[in-house]
Coordinates of C-alpha atoms and ligand atoms in Angstrom, one line a residue:
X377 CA -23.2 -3.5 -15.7
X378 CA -26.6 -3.3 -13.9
X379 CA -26.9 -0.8 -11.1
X380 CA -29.3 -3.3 -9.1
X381 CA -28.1 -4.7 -6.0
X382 CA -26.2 -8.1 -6.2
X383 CA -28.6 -10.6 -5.2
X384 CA -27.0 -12.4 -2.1
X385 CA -28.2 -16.2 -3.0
X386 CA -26.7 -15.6 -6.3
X387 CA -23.5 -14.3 -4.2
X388 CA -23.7 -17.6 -1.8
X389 CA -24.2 -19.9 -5.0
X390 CA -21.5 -18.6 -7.3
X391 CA -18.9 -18.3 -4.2
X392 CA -20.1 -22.1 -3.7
X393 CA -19.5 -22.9 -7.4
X394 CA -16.1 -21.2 -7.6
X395 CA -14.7 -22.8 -4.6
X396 CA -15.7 -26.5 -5.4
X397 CA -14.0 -26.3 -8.8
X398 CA -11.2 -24.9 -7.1
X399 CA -11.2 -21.3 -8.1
X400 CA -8.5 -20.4 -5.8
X401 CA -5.4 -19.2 -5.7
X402 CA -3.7 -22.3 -5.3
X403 CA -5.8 -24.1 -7.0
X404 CA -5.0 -21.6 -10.1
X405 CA -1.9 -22.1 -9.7
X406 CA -1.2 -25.3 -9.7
X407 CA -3.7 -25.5 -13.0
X408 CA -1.8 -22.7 -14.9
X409 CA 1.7 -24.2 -13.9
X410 CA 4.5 -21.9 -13.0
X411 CA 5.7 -20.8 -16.7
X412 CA 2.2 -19.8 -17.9
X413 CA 1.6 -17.9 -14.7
X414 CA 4.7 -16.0 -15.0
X415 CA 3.5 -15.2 -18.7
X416 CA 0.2 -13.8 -17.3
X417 CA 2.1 -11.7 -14.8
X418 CA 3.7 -10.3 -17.6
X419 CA 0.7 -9.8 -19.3
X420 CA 1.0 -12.6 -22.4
X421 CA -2.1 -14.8 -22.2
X422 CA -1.5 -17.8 -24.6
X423 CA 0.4 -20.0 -22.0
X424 CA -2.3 -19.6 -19.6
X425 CA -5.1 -20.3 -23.1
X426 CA -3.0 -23.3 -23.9
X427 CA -2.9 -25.0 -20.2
X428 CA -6.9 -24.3 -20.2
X429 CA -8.5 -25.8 -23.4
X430 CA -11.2 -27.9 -23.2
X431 CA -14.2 -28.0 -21.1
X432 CA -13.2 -29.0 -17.4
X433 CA -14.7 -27.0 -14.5
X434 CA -11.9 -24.8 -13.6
X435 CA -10.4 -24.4 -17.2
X436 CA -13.7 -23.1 -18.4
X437 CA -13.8 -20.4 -15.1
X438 CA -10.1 -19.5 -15.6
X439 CA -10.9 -18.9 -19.1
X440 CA -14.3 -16.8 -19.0
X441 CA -13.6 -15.0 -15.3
X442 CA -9.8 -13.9 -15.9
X443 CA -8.5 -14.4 -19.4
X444 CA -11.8 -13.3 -20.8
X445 CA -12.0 -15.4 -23.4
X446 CA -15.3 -16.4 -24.4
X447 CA -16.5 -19.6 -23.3
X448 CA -19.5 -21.8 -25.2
X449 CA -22.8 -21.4 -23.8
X450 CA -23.5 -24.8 -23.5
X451 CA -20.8 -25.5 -21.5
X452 CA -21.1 -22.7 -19.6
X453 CA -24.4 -23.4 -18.2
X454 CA -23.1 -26.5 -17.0
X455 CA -21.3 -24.9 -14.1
X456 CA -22.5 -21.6 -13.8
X457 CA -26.5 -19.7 -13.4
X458 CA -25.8 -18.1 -16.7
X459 CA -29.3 -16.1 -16.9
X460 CA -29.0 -14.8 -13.4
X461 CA -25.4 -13.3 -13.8
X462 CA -26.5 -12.0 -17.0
X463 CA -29.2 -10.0 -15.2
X464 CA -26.9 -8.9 -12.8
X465 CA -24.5 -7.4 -15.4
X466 CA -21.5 -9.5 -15.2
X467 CA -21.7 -11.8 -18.2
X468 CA -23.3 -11.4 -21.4
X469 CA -24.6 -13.6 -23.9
X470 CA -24.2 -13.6 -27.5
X471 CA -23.6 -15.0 -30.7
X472 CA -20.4 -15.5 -32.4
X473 CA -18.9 -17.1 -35.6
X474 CA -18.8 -20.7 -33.8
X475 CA -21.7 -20.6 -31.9
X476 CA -23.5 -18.9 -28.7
X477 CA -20.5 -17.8 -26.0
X478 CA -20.6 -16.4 -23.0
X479 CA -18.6 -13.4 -21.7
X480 CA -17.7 -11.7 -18.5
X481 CA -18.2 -8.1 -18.7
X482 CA -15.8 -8.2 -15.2
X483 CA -12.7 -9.4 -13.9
X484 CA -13.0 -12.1 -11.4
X485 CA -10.1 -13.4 -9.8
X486 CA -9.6 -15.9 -6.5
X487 CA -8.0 -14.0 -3.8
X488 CA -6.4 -15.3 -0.1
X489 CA -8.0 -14.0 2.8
X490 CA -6.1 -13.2 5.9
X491 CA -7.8 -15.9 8.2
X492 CA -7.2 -18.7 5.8
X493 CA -10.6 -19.0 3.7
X494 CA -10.8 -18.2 -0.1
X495 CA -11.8 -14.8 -1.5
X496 CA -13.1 -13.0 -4.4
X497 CA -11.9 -9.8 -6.2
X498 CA -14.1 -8.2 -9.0
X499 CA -13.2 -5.5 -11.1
X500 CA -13.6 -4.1 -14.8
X501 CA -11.2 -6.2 -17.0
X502 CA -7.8 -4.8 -17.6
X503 CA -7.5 -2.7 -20.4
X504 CA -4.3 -4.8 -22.5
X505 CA -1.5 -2.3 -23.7
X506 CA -1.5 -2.8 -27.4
X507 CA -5.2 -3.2 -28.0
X508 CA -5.7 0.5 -28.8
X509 CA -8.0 0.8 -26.2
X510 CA -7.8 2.9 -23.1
X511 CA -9.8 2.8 -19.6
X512 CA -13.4 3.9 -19.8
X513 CA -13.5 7.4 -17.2
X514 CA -15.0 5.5 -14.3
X515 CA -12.9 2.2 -15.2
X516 CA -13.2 0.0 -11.7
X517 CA -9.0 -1.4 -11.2
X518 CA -8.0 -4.6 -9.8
X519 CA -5.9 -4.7 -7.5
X520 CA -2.0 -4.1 -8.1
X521 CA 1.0 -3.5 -7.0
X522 CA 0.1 -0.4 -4.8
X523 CA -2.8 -2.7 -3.0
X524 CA -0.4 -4.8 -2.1
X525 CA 1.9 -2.1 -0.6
X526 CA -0.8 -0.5 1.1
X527 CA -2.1 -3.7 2.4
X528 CA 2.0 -4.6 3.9
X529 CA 1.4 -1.3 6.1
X530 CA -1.6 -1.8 7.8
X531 CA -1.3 -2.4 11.4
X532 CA -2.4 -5.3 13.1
X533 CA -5.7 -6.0 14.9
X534 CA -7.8 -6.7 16.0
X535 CA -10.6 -3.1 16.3
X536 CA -14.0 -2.1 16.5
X537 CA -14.1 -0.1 13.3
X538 CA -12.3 0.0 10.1
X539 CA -12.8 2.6 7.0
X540 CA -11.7 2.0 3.4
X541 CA -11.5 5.3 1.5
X542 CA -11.5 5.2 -2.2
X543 CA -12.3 1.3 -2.0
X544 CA -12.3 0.4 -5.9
X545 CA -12.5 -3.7 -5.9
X546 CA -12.7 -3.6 -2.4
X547 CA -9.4 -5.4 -1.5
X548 CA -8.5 -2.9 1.5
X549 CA -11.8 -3.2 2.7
X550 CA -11.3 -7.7 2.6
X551 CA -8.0 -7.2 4.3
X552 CA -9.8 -4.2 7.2
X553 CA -12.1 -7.6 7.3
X554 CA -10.1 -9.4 8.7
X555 CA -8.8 -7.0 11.4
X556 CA -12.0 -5.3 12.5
X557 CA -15.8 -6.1 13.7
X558 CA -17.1 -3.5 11.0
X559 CA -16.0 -2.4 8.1
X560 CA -16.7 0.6 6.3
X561 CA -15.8 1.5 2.4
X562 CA -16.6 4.4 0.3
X563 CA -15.6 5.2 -2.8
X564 CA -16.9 8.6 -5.4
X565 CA -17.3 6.2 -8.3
X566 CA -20.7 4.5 -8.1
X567 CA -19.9 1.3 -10.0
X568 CA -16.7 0.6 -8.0
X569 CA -19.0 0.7 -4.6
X570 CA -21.0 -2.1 -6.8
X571 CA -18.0 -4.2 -7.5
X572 CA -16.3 -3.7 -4.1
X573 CA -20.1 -5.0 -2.7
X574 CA -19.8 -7.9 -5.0
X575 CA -15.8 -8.5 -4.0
X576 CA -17.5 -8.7 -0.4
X577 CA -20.6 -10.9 -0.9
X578 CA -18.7 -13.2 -3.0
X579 CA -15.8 -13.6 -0.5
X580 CA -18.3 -14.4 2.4
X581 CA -18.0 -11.1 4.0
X582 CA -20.7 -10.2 5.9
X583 CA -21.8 -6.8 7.4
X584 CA -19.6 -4.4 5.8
X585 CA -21.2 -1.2 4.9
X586 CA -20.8 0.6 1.4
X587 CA -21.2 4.1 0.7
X588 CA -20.6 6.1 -2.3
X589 CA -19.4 10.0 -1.8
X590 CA -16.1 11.7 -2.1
X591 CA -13.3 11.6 1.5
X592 CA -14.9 11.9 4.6
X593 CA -18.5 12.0 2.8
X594 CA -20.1 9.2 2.9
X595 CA -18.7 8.9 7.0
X596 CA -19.8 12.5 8.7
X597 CA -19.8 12.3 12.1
X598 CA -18.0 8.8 12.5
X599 CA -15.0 7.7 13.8
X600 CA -12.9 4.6 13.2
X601 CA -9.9 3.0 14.8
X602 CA -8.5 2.3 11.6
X603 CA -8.6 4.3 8.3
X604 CA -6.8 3.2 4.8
X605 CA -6.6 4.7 1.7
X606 CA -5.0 3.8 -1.9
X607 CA -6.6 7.4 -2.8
X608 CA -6.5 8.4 -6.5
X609 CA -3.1 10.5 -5.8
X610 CA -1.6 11.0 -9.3
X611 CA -1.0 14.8 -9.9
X612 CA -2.2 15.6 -13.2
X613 CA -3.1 18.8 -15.6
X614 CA -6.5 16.6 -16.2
X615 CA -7.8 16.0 -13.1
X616 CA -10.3 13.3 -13.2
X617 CA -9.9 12.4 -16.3
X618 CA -9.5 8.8 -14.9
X619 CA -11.8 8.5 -11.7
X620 CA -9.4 5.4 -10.6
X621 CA -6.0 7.5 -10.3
X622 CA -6.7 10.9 -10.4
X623 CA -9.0 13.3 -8.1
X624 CA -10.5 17.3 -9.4
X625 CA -8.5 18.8 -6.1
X626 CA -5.2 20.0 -7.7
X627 CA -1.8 18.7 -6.9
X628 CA -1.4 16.7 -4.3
X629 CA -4.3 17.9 -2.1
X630 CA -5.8 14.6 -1.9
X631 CA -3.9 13.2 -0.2
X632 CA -2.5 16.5 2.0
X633 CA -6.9 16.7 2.3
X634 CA -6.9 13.0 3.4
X635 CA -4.8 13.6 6.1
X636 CA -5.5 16.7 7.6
X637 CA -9.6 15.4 8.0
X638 CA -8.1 12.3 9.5
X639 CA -8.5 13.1 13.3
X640 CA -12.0 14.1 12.7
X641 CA -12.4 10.4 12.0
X642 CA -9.8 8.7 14.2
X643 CA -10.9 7.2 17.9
X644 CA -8.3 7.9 20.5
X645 CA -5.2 5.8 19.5
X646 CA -6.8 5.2 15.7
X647 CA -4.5 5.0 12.9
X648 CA -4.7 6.5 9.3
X649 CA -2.5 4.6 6.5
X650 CA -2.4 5.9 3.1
X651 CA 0.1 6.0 0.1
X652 CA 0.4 9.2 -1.7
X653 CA 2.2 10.9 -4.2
X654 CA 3.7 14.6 -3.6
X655 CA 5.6 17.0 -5.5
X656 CA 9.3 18.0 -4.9
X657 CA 9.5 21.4 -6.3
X658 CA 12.2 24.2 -5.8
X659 CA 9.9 26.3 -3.6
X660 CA 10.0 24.0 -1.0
X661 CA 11.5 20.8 1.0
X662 CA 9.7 17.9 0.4
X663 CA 10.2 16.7 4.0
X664 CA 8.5 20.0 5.5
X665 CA 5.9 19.8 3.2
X666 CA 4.7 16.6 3.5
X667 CA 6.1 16.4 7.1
X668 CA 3.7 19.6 7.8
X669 CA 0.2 18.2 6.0
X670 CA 1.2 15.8 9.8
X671 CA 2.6 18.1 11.9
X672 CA -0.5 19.8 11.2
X673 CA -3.0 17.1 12.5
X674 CA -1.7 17.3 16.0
X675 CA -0.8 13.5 15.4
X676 CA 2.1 11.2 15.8
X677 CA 3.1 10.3 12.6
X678 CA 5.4 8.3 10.1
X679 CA 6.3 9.2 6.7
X680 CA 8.2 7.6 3.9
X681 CA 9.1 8.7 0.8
X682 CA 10.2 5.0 -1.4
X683 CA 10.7 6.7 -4.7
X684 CA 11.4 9.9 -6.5
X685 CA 10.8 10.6 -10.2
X686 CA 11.6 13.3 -12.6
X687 CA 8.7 14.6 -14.7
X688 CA 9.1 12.5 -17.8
X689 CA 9.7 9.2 -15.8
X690 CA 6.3 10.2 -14.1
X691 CA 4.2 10.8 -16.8
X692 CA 5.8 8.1 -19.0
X693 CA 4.4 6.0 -15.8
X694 CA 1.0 7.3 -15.7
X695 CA 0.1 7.2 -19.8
X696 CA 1.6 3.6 -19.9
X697 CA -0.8 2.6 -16.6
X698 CA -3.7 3.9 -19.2
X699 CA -2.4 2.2 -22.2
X700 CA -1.7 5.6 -24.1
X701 CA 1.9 4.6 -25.4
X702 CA 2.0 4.4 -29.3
X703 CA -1.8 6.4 -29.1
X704 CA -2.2 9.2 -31.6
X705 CA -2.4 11.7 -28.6
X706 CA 0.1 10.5 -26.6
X707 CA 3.0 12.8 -27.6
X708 CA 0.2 15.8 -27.0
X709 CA -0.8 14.5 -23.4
X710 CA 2.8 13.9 -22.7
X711 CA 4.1 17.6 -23.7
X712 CA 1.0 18.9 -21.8
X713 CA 1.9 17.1 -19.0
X714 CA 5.5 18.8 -19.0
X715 CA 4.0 22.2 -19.4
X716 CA 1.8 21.6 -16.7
X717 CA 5.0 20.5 -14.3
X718 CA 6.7 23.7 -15.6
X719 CA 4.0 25.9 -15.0
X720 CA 3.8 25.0 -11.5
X721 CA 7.6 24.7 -10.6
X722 CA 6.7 20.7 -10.0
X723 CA 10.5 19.0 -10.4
X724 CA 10.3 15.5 -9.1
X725 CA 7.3 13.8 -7.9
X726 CA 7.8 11.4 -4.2
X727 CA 6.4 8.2 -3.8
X728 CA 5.9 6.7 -0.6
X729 CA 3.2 6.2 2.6
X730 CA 2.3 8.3 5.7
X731 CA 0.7 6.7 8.9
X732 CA -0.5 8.6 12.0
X733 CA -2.2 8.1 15.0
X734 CA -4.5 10.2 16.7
X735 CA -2.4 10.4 19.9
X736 CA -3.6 14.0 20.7
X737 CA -3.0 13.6 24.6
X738 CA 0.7 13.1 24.2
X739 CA 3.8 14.4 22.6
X740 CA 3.4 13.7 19.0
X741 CA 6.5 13.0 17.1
X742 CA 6.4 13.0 13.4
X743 CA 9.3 11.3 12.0
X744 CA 9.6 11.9 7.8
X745 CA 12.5 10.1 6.2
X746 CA 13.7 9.0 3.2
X747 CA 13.7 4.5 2.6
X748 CA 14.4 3.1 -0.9
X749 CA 16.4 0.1 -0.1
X750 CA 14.6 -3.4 0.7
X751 CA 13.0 -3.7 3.9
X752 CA 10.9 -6.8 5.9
X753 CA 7.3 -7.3 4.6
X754 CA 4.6 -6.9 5.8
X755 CA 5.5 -3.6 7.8
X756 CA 2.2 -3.5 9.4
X757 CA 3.4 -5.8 12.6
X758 CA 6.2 -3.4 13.4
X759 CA 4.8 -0.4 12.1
X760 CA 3.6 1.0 15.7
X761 CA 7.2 0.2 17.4
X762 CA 8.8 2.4 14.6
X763 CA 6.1 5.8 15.7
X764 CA 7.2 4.8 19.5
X765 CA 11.1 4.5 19.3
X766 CA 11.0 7.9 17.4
X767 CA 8.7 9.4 20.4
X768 CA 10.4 7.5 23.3
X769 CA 13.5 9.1 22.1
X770 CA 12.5 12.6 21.8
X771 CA 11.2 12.3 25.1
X772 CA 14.5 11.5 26.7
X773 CA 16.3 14.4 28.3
X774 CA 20.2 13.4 28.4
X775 CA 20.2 13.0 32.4
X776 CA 16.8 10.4 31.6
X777 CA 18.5 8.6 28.7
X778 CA 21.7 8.3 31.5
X779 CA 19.7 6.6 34.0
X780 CA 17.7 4.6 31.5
X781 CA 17.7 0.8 30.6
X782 CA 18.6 0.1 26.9
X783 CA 18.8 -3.4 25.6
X784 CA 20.4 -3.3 21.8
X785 CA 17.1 -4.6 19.9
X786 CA 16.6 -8.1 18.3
X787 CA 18.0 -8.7 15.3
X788 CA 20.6 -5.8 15.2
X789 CA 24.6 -7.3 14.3
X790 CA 27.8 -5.4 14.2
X791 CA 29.8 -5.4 10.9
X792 CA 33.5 -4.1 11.2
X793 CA 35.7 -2.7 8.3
X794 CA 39.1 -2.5 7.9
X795 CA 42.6 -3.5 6.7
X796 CA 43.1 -6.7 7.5
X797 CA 45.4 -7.5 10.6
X798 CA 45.0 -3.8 11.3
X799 CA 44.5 -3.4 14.9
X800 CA 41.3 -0.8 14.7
X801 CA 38.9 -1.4 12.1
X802 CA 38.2 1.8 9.8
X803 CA 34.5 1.5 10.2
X804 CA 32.1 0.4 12.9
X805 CA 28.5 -0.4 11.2
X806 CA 24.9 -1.6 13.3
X807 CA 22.8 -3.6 10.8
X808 CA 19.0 -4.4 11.6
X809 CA 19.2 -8.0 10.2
X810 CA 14.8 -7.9 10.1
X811 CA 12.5 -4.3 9.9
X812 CA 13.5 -1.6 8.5
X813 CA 17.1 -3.1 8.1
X814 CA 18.6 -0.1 8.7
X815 CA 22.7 0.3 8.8
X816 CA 24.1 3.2 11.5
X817 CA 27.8 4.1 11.2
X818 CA 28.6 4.4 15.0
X819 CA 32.0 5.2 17.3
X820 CA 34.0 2.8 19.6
X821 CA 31.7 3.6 22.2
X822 CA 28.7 3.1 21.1
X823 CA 29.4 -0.3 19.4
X824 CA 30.9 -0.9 22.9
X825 CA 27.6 -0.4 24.6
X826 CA 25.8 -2.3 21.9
X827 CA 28.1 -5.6 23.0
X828 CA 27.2 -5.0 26.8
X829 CA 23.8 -3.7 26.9
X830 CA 21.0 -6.0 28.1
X831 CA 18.7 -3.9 30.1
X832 CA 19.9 -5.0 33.2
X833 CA 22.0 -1.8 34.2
X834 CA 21.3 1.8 33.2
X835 CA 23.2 3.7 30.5
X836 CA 25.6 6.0 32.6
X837 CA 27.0 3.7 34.6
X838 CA 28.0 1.4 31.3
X839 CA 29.3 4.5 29.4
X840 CA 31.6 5.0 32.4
X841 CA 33.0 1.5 32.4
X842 CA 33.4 1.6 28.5
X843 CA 35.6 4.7 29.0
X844 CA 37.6 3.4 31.4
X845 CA 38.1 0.3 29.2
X846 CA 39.1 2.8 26.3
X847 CA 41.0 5.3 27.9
X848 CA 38.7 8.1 27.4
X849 CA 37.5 11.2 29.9
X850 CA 34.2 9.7 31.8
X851 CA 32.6 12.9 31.9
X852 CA 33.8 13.7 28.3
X853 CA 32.1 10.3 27.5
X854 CA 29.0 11.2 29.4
X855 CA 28.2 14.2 27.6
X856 CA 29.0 13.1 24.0
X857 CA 26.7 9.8 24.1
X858 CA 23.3 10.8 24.4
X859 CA 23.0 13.0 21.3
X860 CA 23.9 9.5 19.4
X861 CA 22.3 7.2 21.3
X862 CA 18.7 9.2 20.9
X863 CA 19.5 8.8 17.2
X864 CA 19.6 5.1 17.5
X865 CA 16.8 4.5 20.0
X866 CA 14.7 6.6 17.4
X867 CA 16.1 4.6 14.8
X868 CA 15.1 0.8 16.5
X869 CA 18.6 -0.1 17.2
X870 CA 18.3 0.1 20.5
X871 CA 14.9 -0.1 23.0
X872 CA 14.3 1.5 25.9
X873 CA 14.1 -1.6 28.5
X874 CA 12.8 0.9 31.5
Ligands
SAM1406 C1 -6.1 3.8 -6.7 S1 -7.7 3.3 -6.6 C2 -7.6 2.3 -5.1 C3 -8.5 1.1 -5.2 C4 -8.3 0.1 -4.0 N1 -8.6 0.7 -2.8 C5 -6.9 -0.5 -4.0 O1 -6.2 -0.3 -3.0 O2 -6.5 -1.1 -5.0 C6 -8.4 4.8 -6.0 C7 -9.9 4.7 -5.7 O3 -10.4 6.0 -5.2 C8 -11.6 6.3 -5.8 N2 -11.8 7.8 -5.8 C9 -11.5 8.7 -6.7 N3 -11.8 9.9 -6.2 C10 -12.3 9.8 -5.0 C11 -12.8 10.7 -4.0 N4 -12.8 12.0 -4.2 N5 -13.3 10.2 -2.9 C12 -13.3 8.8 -2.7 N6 -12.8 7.9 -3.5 C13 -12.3 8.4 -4.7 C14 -11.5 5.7 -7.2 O4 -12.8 5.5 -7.7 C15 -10.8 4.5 -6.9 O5 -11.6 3.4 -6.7

């Protein structure tokens, strides 16, 4: 790939070119047709070479840009400034058995932007499993499935600025496009800065600002209302072997390292969103560690863990992402691996995402819990109401939380349990029908106020009608709720009207 500078006509021409013959994502897929693009999604490319034979505009682009198959010159220059992308590294000429054929030396695939308008994403070309081939070290990766988790999360905007850390293709930085007057991405690996400036140009992105350098680097000094990162978190004996996934800082200190520089970077009110991986080992709890690398910040702060896998699952993971399964050394890297787990008392490794924002000036509340069931996409919307019903609820004394107003949030039904004809049902259950679609076991009461709650009178008052209605000690009822109640304001079930 050529280190010069993407010319921008070339960018303008070829973003012109791909959207007239309908290089887009719908436009892909209604040419590939359902069954072939479920084959490509699982990796099997004849389908997808059988619906695109011949020499029609979009065919021939399918064909060269994502199934890299080479395409004949001749009809190549017909659609596309052959020479000139040549020069700029991302096809190459040559001669083959039938002919000359073009190649593209990248991947590059249509992508939806968030206002509406087509976009482009360039990366290297997937390395196949089977081919025998692995990632070169500094191997540029498309975006995947942890793009698109990291993409669910981000908050809304709109803000001033917006960083991408660790920006590969660039897809953070297209979504932080949409969201922000000016974006920022970095990224250590030289030729992923290129590609990301190319994902940019080509997708009619304007402005944003590139910079190559490790973290914070590349940024000194600045500060941004919104920071993401997809950061190379895979915790490995051979750190940087692959510059994509993995990072020289041991562990999981990139991502402990990514957070606690965050409010160095973070306006008042900014946010910081990145996955990470961390290690579960028997030294310590995972939920004080990772809850700490927050704590630490001074921030308010959300963290999930989504997964948990044991050692062999995790490495099994990482040498199939590289296409090492079935490789001579993969049953050296793998027991390596192990002994690098055992040395370090590393038993199960978390997956998930931690948010925070720079909320200094009040009470920060870090809430760290555990999610692995389903929950509404994107969580970026709601994201910020989740940090504020865990802090609104630590801040309620139980005399405040008495003489609040609490209306039972949208969304939240009652399912009851029991025998049936049986008078009492065995089990009382709130269920978040959207969000987090959390279930809370609660009492008589509780459910009780969830039915008769609407804001409109404060909680004491209620809880003594409720145990009149049932029978129960007022006073006894007064003292027992709160404790519960904080739990489920903290939770979403219920919001704190005034
Ligand atoms: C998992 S990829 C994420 C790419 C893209 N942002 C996405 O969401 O798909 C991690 C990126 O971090 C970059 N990287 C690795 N070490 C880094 C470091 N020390 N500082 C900044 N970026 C780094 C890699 O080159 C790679 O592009």
């Amino acid at each position: 790939m050529s280190e010069t500078e993407f010319p921008r006509g070339l960018a303008d021409r070829l973003r012109g070119i791909l959207i007239d013959a309908d290089y887009t994502v719908s436009g892909v897929r209604d040419r590939l047709g359902d069954a072939a693009a479920r084959a490509l999604a699982r990796e099997e490319l004849v389908p997808a070479l059988r619906a695109t034979g011949g020499e029609e505009r979009l065919g021939l682009l399918l064909r060269l840009w994502w199934l890299r198959s080479p395409i004949p010159a001749r009809a190549a220059r017909a659609v596309l400034p052959v020479d000139e992308l040549a020069e700029a590294g991302l096809v190459t000429v040559e001669e083959g058995p039938h002919g000359t054929v073009v190649r593209a030396l990248v991947h590059l695939g249509p992508w939806d932007l968030e206002d509406g308008r087509p976009g482009f994403v360039v990366s290297d070309p997937k390395v196949r499993p089977g081919t025998g081939a692995v990632p070169r070290h500094d191997h540029v990766v498309g975006a995947g499935n942890a793009s698109a988790t990291l993409s669910q999360l981000i908050v809304d905007g709109p803000v001033d600025r917006a960083l991408d850390v660790g920006t590969g293709c660039g897809v953070q930085a297209l979504h932080l496009a949409s969201r922000a007057r000016e974006v920022v991405a970095t990224d250590l690996n030289p030729r992923a800065v290129r590609l990301a400036g190319i994902s940019l140009a080509l997708s009619g992105v304007a402005g944003a600002r590139l910079a190559q350098g490790s973290l914070y680097e590349p940024v000194e000094g600045e500060r941004f209302d919104l920071i993401v990162s997809n950061p190379p978190f895979v915790i490995t004996p051979d750190s940087s072997r692959y510059t994509y996934r993995e990072s020289d800082l041991p562990g999981d200190t990139v991502c402990a390292e990514l957070v606690r520089q965050a409010p160095a970077h973070l306006t008042e009110g900014g946010w910081c969103q990145i996955l990470a991986n961390w290690v579960h080992s028997d030294g310590d709890d995972w939920e004080d560690r990772v809850g700490g690398w927050v704590t630490g910040t001074g921030c308010s702060g959300w963290v999930v863990q989504r997964d948990v896998q044991d050692p062999a699952q995790y490495v099994e993971l990482w040498l199939r992402d590289s296409c090492e399964h079935g490789t001579p050394e993969y049953t050296r890297r793998y027991d390596a691996w192990l002994d690098y787990f055992e040395r370090e008392g590393i038993k199960g490794i978390g997956f998930g995402w931690i948010s925070l924002r720079n909320d200094v000036a009040q009470d920060a509340t870090v809430r760290v819990e555990e999610l692995r069931h389903d929950i509404e996409q994107p969580v970026g919307p709601y994201l910020p109401d989740v940090v504020d019903g865990a802090m609104t609820a630590l801040r309620l004394t139980d005399a405040a939380l008495l003489s609040a107003h609490v209306a039972l949030a949208p969304g939240v039904v009652e399912e009851r349990v029991g025998r049936p004809g049986a008078p009492d049902p065995e089990k009382i259950v709130l269920r978040q029908q959207n969000g987090l679609r959390r279930g809370a076991r609660v009492g008589t009461v509780e459910a009780a106020l969830a039915g008769v709650c609407d804001g409109t009178m404060p909680v004491g008052p209620l809880l003594d009608a409720i145990a009149q209605l049932i029978g129960e000690d007022q006073a006894v009822v007064r003292e027992r709720t709160p404790d519960a109640l904080r739990t489920l304001i903290s939770e979403g079930f219920f919001r704190v009207a005034r």
